[in-house]
PDB file of C-alpha atoms in Angstrom:
ATOM      1  CA  UNK A1433      12.805 -28.510  30.220  1.00  0.00           C
ATOM      2  CA  UNK A1434      10.187 -31.157  29.586  1.00  0.00           C
ATOM      3  CA  UNK A1435       6.481 -30.544  29.796  1.00  0.00           C
ATOM      4  CA  UNK A1436       3.685 -32.963  30.463  1.00  0.00           C
ATOM      5  CA  UNK A1437       2.463 -34.989  27.556  1.00  0.00           C
ATOM      6  CA  UNK A1438       0.378 -33.367  24.876  1.00  0.00           C
ATOM      7  CA  UNK A1439      -1.464 -35.852  22.676  1.00  0.00           C
ATOM      8  CA  UNK A1440       0.673 -38.609  24.188  1.00  0.00           C
ATOM      9  CA  UNK A1441       3.905 -36.912  23.144  1.00  0.00           C
ATOM     10  CA  UNK A1442       6.416 -35.353  25.517  1.00  0.00           C
ATOM     11  CA  UNK A1443       7.671 -31.896  24.539  1.00  0.00           C
ATOM     12  CA  UNK A1444      11.218 -30.623  24.984  1.00  0.00           C
ATOM     13  CA  UNK A1445      10.810 -26.846  25.240  1.00  0.00           C
ATOM     14  CA  UNK A1446      14.570 -26.198  25.218  1.00  0.00           C
ATOM     15  CA  UNK A1447      14.856 -27.771  21.772  1.00  0.00           C
ATOM     16  CA  UNK A1448      11.694 -26.027  20.625  1.00  0.00           C
ATOM     17  CA  UNK A1449      13.101 -22.671  21.783  1.00  0.00           C
ATOM     18  CA  UNK A1450      16.357 -23.335  19.891  1.00  0.00           C
ATOM     19  CA  UNK A1451      14.474 -24.181  16.687  1.00  0.00           C
ATOM     20  CA  UNK A1452      12.243 -21.111  17.070  1.00  0.00           C
ATOM     21  CA  UNK A1453      15.273 -18.870  17.631  1.00  0.00           C
ATOM     22  CA  UNK A1454      16.813 -20.200  14.428  1.00  0.00           C
ATOM     23  CA  UNK A1455      13.597 -19.449  12.525  1.00  0.00           C
ATOM     24  CA  UNK A1456      13.119 -16.042  14.128  1.00  0.00           C
ATOM     25  CA  UNK A1457      16.445 -14.530  13.059  1.00  0.00           C
ATOM     26  CA  UNK A1458      14.764 -13.131   9.973  1.00  0.00           C
ATOM     27  CA  UNK A1459      12.634 -10.937  12.254  1.00  0.00           C
ATOM     28  CA  UNK A1460      15.646  -8.844  13.258  1.00  0.00           C
ATOM     29  CA  UNK A1461      16.811  -7.649  16.642  1.00  0.00           C
ATOM     30  CA  UNK A1462      13.556  -8.549  18.388  1.00  0.00           C
ATOM     31  CA  UNK A1463      13.918 -12.262  17.576  1.00  0.00           C
ATOM     32  CA  UNK A1464      14.571 -13.435  21.115  1.00  0.00           C
ATOM     33  CA  UNK A1465      11.732 -11.347  22.555  1.00  0.00           C
ATOM     34  CA  UNK A1466       9.366 -12.781  19.973  1.00  0.00           C
ATOM     35  CA  UNK A1467      10.420 -16.353  20.787  1.00  0.00           C
ATOM     36  CA  UNK A1468       9.901 -15.782  24.503  1.00  0.00           C
ATOM     37  CA  UNK A1469       6.474 -14.297  23.885  1.00  0.00           C
ATOM     38  CA  UNK A1470       5.516 -17.172  21.568  1.00  0.00           C
ATOM     39  CA  UNK A1471       6.577 -19.771  24.142  1.00  0.00           C
ATOM     40  CA  UNK A1472       4.689 -17.908  26.853  1.00  0.00           C
ATOM     41  CA  UNK A1473       1.540 -17.991  24.707  1.00  0.00           C
ATOM     42  CA  UNK A1474       2.146 -21.690  24.086  1.00  0.00           C
ATOM     43  CA  UNK A1475       2.494 -22.408  27.833  1.00  0.00           C
ATOM     44  CA  UNK A1476      -0.664 -20.420  28.548  1.00  0.00           C
ATOM     45  CA  UNK A1477      -2.559 -22.293  25.861  1.00  0.00           C
ATOM     46  CA  UNK A1478      -1.394 -25.670  27.181  1.00  0.00           C
ATOM     47  CA  UNK A1479      -2.134 -24.673  30.788  1.00  0.00           C
ATOM     48  CA  UNK A1480      -5.723 -23.974  29.777  1.00  0.00           C
ATOM     49  CA  UNK A1481      -6.007 -27.621  28.758  1.00  0.00           C
ATOM     50  CA  UNK A1482      -5.685 -27.251  25.002  1.00  0.00           C
ATOM     51  CA  UNK A1483      -4.390 -30.188  23.022  1.00  0.00           C
ATOM     52  CA  UNK A1484      -2.110 -29.303  20.143  1.00  0.00           C
ATOM     53  CA  UNK A1485      -1.252 -31.886  17.503  1.00  0.00           C
ATOM     54  CA  UNK A1486       1.886 -30.278  16.097  1.00  0.00           C
ATOM     55  CA  UNK A1487       3.482 -28.121  18.749  1.00  0.00           C
ATOM     56  CA  UNK A1488       6.314 -26.813  16.593  1.00  0.00           C
ATOM     57  CA  UNK A1489       3.984 -25.740  13.785  1.00  0.00           C
ATOM     58  CA  UNK A1490       1.721 -24.037  16.310  1.00  0.00           C
ATOM     59  CA  UNK A1491       4.668 -22.238  17.923  1.00  0.00           C
ATOM     60  CA  UNK A1492       6.066 -21.178  14.533  1.00  0.00           C
ATOM     61  CA  UNK A1493       2.710 -19.774  13.465  1.00  0.00           C
ATOM     62  CA  UNK A1494       2.381 -17.943  16.778  1.00  0.00           C
ATOM     63  CA  UNK A1495       5.889 -16.506  16.330  1.00  0.00           C
ATOM     64  CA  UNK A1496       5.080 -15.327  12.819  1.00  0.00           C
ATOM     65  CA  UNK A1497       1.781 -13.753  13.902  1.00  0.00           C
ATOM     66  CA  UNK A1498       3.495 -11.926  16.775  1.00  0.00           C
ATOM     67  CA  UNK A1499       6.087 -10.504  14.369  1.00  0.00           C
ATOM     68  CA  UNK A1500       3.367  -9.380  11.945  1.00  0.00           C
ATOM     69  CA  UNK A1501       1.443  -7.778  14.792  1.00  0.00           C
ATOM     70  CA  UNK A1502       4.515  -5.767  15.805  1.00  0.00           C
ATOM     71  CA  UNK A1503       5.159  -4.682  12.205  1.00  0.00           C
ATOM     72  CA  UNK A1504       1.581  -3.420  11.905  1.00  0.00           C
ATOM     73  CA  UNK A1505       2.006  -1.338  15.034  1.00  0.00           C
ATOM     74  CA  UNK A1506       5.087   0.358  13.629  1.00  0.00           C
ATOM     75  CA  UNK A1507       4.061   3.660  12.101  1.00  0.00           C
ATOM     76  CA  UNK A1508       6.608   5.669  10.242  1.00  0.00           C
ATOM     77  CA  UNK A1509       6.390   9.230  11.428  1.00  0.00           C
ATOM     78  CA  UNK A1510       8.462  12.235  10.715  1.00  0.00           C
ATOM     79  CA  UNK A1511       8.756  15.411  12.624  1.00  0.00           C
ATOM     80  CA  UNK A1512       7.232  18.534  11.129  1.00  0.00           C
ATOM     81  CA  UNK A1513       9.366  21.513  10.402  1.00  0.00           C
ATOM     82  CA  UNK A1514       8.378  24.990   9.241  1.00  0.00           C
ATOM     83  CA  UNK A1515       8.858  24.159   5.565  1.00  0.00           C
ATOM     84  CA  UNK A1516       6.192  21.468   5.719  1.00  0.00           C
ATOM     85  CA  UNK A1517       3.459  23.560   7.244  1.00  0.00           C
ATOM     86  CA  UNK A1518       3.190  26.284   4.625  1.00  0.00           C
ATOM     87  CA  UNK A1519       2.885  25.809   0.899  1.00  0.00           C
ATOM     88  CA  UNK A1520       3.755  28.727  -1.259  1.00  0.00           C
ATOM     89  CA  UNK A1521       1.539  29.705  -4.159  1.00  0.00           C
ATOM     90  CA  UNK A1522       3.127  28.943  -7.480  1.00  0.00           C
ATOM     91  CA  UNK A1523       2.198  31.929  -9.617  1.00  0.00           C
ATOM     92  CA  UNK A1524       3.819  30.523 -12.750  1.00  0.00           C
ATOM     93  CA  UNK A1525       1.513  27.471 -12.672  1.00  0.00           C
ATOM     94  CA  UNK A1526      -1.541  29.710 -12.333  1.00  0.00           C
ATOM     95  CA  UNK A1527      -0.384  31.892 -15.212  1.00  0.00           C
ATOM     96  CA  UNK A1528       0.252  28.877 -17.451  1.00  0.00           C
ATOM     97  CA  UNK A1529      -3.163  27.446 -16.623  1.00  0.00           C
ATOM     98  CA  UNK A1530      -4.828  30.763 -17.361  1.00  0.00           C
ATOM     99  CA  UNK A1531      -2.948  31.036 -20.701  1.00  0.00           C
ATOM    100  CA  UNK A1532      -3.956  27.492 -21.617  1.00  0.00           C
ATOM    101  CA  UNK A1533      -7.622  28.171 -20.846  1.00  0.00           C
ATOM    102  CA  UNK A1534      -7.482  31.361 -22.931  1.00  0.00           C
ATOM    103  CA  UNK A1535      -5.917  29.397 -25.789  1.00  0.00           C
ATOM    104  CA  UNK A1536      -8.698  26.786 -25.549  1.00  0.00           C
ATOM    105  CA  UNK A1537     -11.252  29.609 -25.830  1.00  0.00           C
ATOM    106  CA  UNK A1538      -9.505  30.742 -29.041  1.00  0.00           C
ATOM    107  CA  UNK A1539     -10.028  27.346 -30.685  1.00  0.00           C
ATOM    108  CA  UNK A1540     -13.031  26.574 -32.891  1.00  0.00           C
ATOM    109  CA  UNK A1541     -16.084  25.598 -30.826  1.00  0.00           C
ATOM    110  CA  UNK A1542     -16.125  21.901 -31.816  1.00  0.00           C
ATOM    111  CA  UNK A1543     -12.467  21.499 -30.744  1.00  0.00           C
ATOM    112  CA  UNK A1544     -12.704  23.667 -27.607  1.00  0.00           C
ATOM    113  CA  UNK A1545     -15.772  21.809 -26.292  1.00  0.00           C
ATOM    114  CA  UNK A1546     -13.945  18.478 -26.505  1.00  0.00           C
ATOM    115  CA  UNK A1547     -10.853  19.865 -24.771  1.00  0.00           C
ATOM    116  CA  UNK A1548     -13.020  21.281 -21.979  1.00  0.00           C
ATOM    117  CA  UNK A1549     -14.394  17.784 -21.383  1.00  0.00           C
ATOM    118  CA  UNK A1550     -10.820  16.527 -21.135  1.00  0.00           C
ATOM    119  CA  UNK A1551      -9.953  19.376 -18.732  1.00  0.00           C
ATOM    120  CA  UNK A1552     -12.916  18.427 -16.535  1.00  0.00           C
ATOM    121  CA  UNK A1553     -11.620  14.872 -16.202  1.00  0.00           C
ATOM    122  CA  UNK A1554     -13.116  12.897 -19.077  1.00  0.00           C
ATOM    123  CA  UNK A1555      -9.963  11.264 -20.371  1.00  0.00           C
ATOM    124  CA  UNK A1556     -11.172   8.468 -22.580  1.00  0.00           C
ATOM    125  CA  UNK A1557     -12.117   9.257 -26.190  1.00  0.00           C
ATOM    126  CA  UNK A1558     -14.761   6.519 -25.830  1.00  0.00           C
ATOM    127  CA  UNK A1559     -16.374   8.412 -22.930  1.00  0.00           C
ATOM    128  CA  UNK A1560     -16.270  11.672 -24.878  1.00  0.00           C
ATOM    129  CA  UNK A1561     -17.826   9.992 -27.922  1.00  0.00           C
ATOM    130  CA  UNK A1562     -20.643   8.529 -25.836  1.00  0.00           C
ATOM    131  CA  UNK A1563     -21.270  11.862 -24.063  1.00  0.00           C
ATOM    132  CA  UNK A1564     -21.353  13.925 -27.238  1.00  0.00           C
ATOM    133  CA  UNK A1565     -22.882  11.370 -29.585  1.00  0.00           C
ATOM    134  CA  UNK A1566     -20.025  11.864 -32.048  1.00  0.00           C
ATOM    135  CA  UNK A1567     -18.292   8.938 -33.768  1.00  0.00           C
ATOM    136  CA  UNK A1568     -15.043   7.841 -32.098  1.00  0.00           C
ATOM    137  CA  UNK A1569     -12.955   8.702 -35.180  1.00  0.00           C
ATOM    138  CA  UNK A1570     -14.354  12.251 -35.206  1.00  0.00           C
ATOM    139  CA  UNK A1571     -13.560  12.690 -31.523  1.00  0.00           C
ATOM    140  CA  UNK A1572     -10.003  11.426 -32.024  1.00  0.00           C
ATOM    141  CA  UNK A1573      -9.304  13.635 -35.025  1.00  0.00           C
ATOM    142  CA  UNK A1574     -10.811  16.750 -33.384  1.00  0.00           C
ATOM    143  CA  UNK A1575      -8.804  16.171 -30.220  1.00  0.00           C
ATOM    144  CA  UNK A1576      -5.610  15.667 -32.228  1.00  0.00           C
ATOM    145  CA  UNK A1577      -6.177  18.879 -34.191  1.00  0.00           C
ATOM    146  CA  UNK A1578      -7.150  20.782 -31.036  1.00  0.00           C
ATOM    147  CA  UNK A1579      -4.006  19.650 -29.191  1.00  0.00           C
ATOM    148  CA  UNK A1580      -1.781  20.549 -32.155  1.00  0.00           C
ATOM    149  CA  UNK A1581      -3.383  24.006 -32.394  1.00  0.00           C
ATOM    150  CA  UNK A1582      -3.106  24.444 -28.635  1.00  0.00           C
ATOM    151  CA  UNK A1583       0.626  23.684 -28.775  1.00  0.00           C
ATOM    152  CA  UNK A1584       1.023  26.325 -31.456  1.00  0.00           C
ATOM    153  CA  UNK A1585      -0.928  28.908 -29.461  1.00  0.00           C
ATOM    154  CA  UNK A1586       0.907  28.294 -26.168  1.00  0.00           C
ATOM    155  CA  UNK A1587       4.379  27.751 -27.699  1.00  0.00           C
ATOM    156  CA  UNK A1588       4.947  24.569 -25.707  1.00  0.00           C
TER     157      UNK A1588
END
């Protein structure tokens, strides 16, 4: 099917559709639907009086954008079952955490205070050094000794 001239060039939509179908195969089972929708948008755009320099490039871009739009709308959902709604308390984790905190309290103050900072979320020795005013080497050595002693106290 031929359309009126666009920028002094006649368009063969049957050939355009064939080329778009070939390009759209990578979009899966919806390829033909996407091509039809892209051509419909192209017809609408041309009917409104728009002039398009490269019709095939415009149609290909429209096809790609339609496919991306459909992918964005896809939301992976899964059905809830009873196991997902309730989480059971893990007593062993709570006991281990309590034992670890007790072991930290048993350490010398200068080691325990640094490990408490780590437990509160300060992970970088540089941050700990700047917070405490201690040299970086001192922080590193105290943390190393504290962790070694903590392993001995918790048998892990």
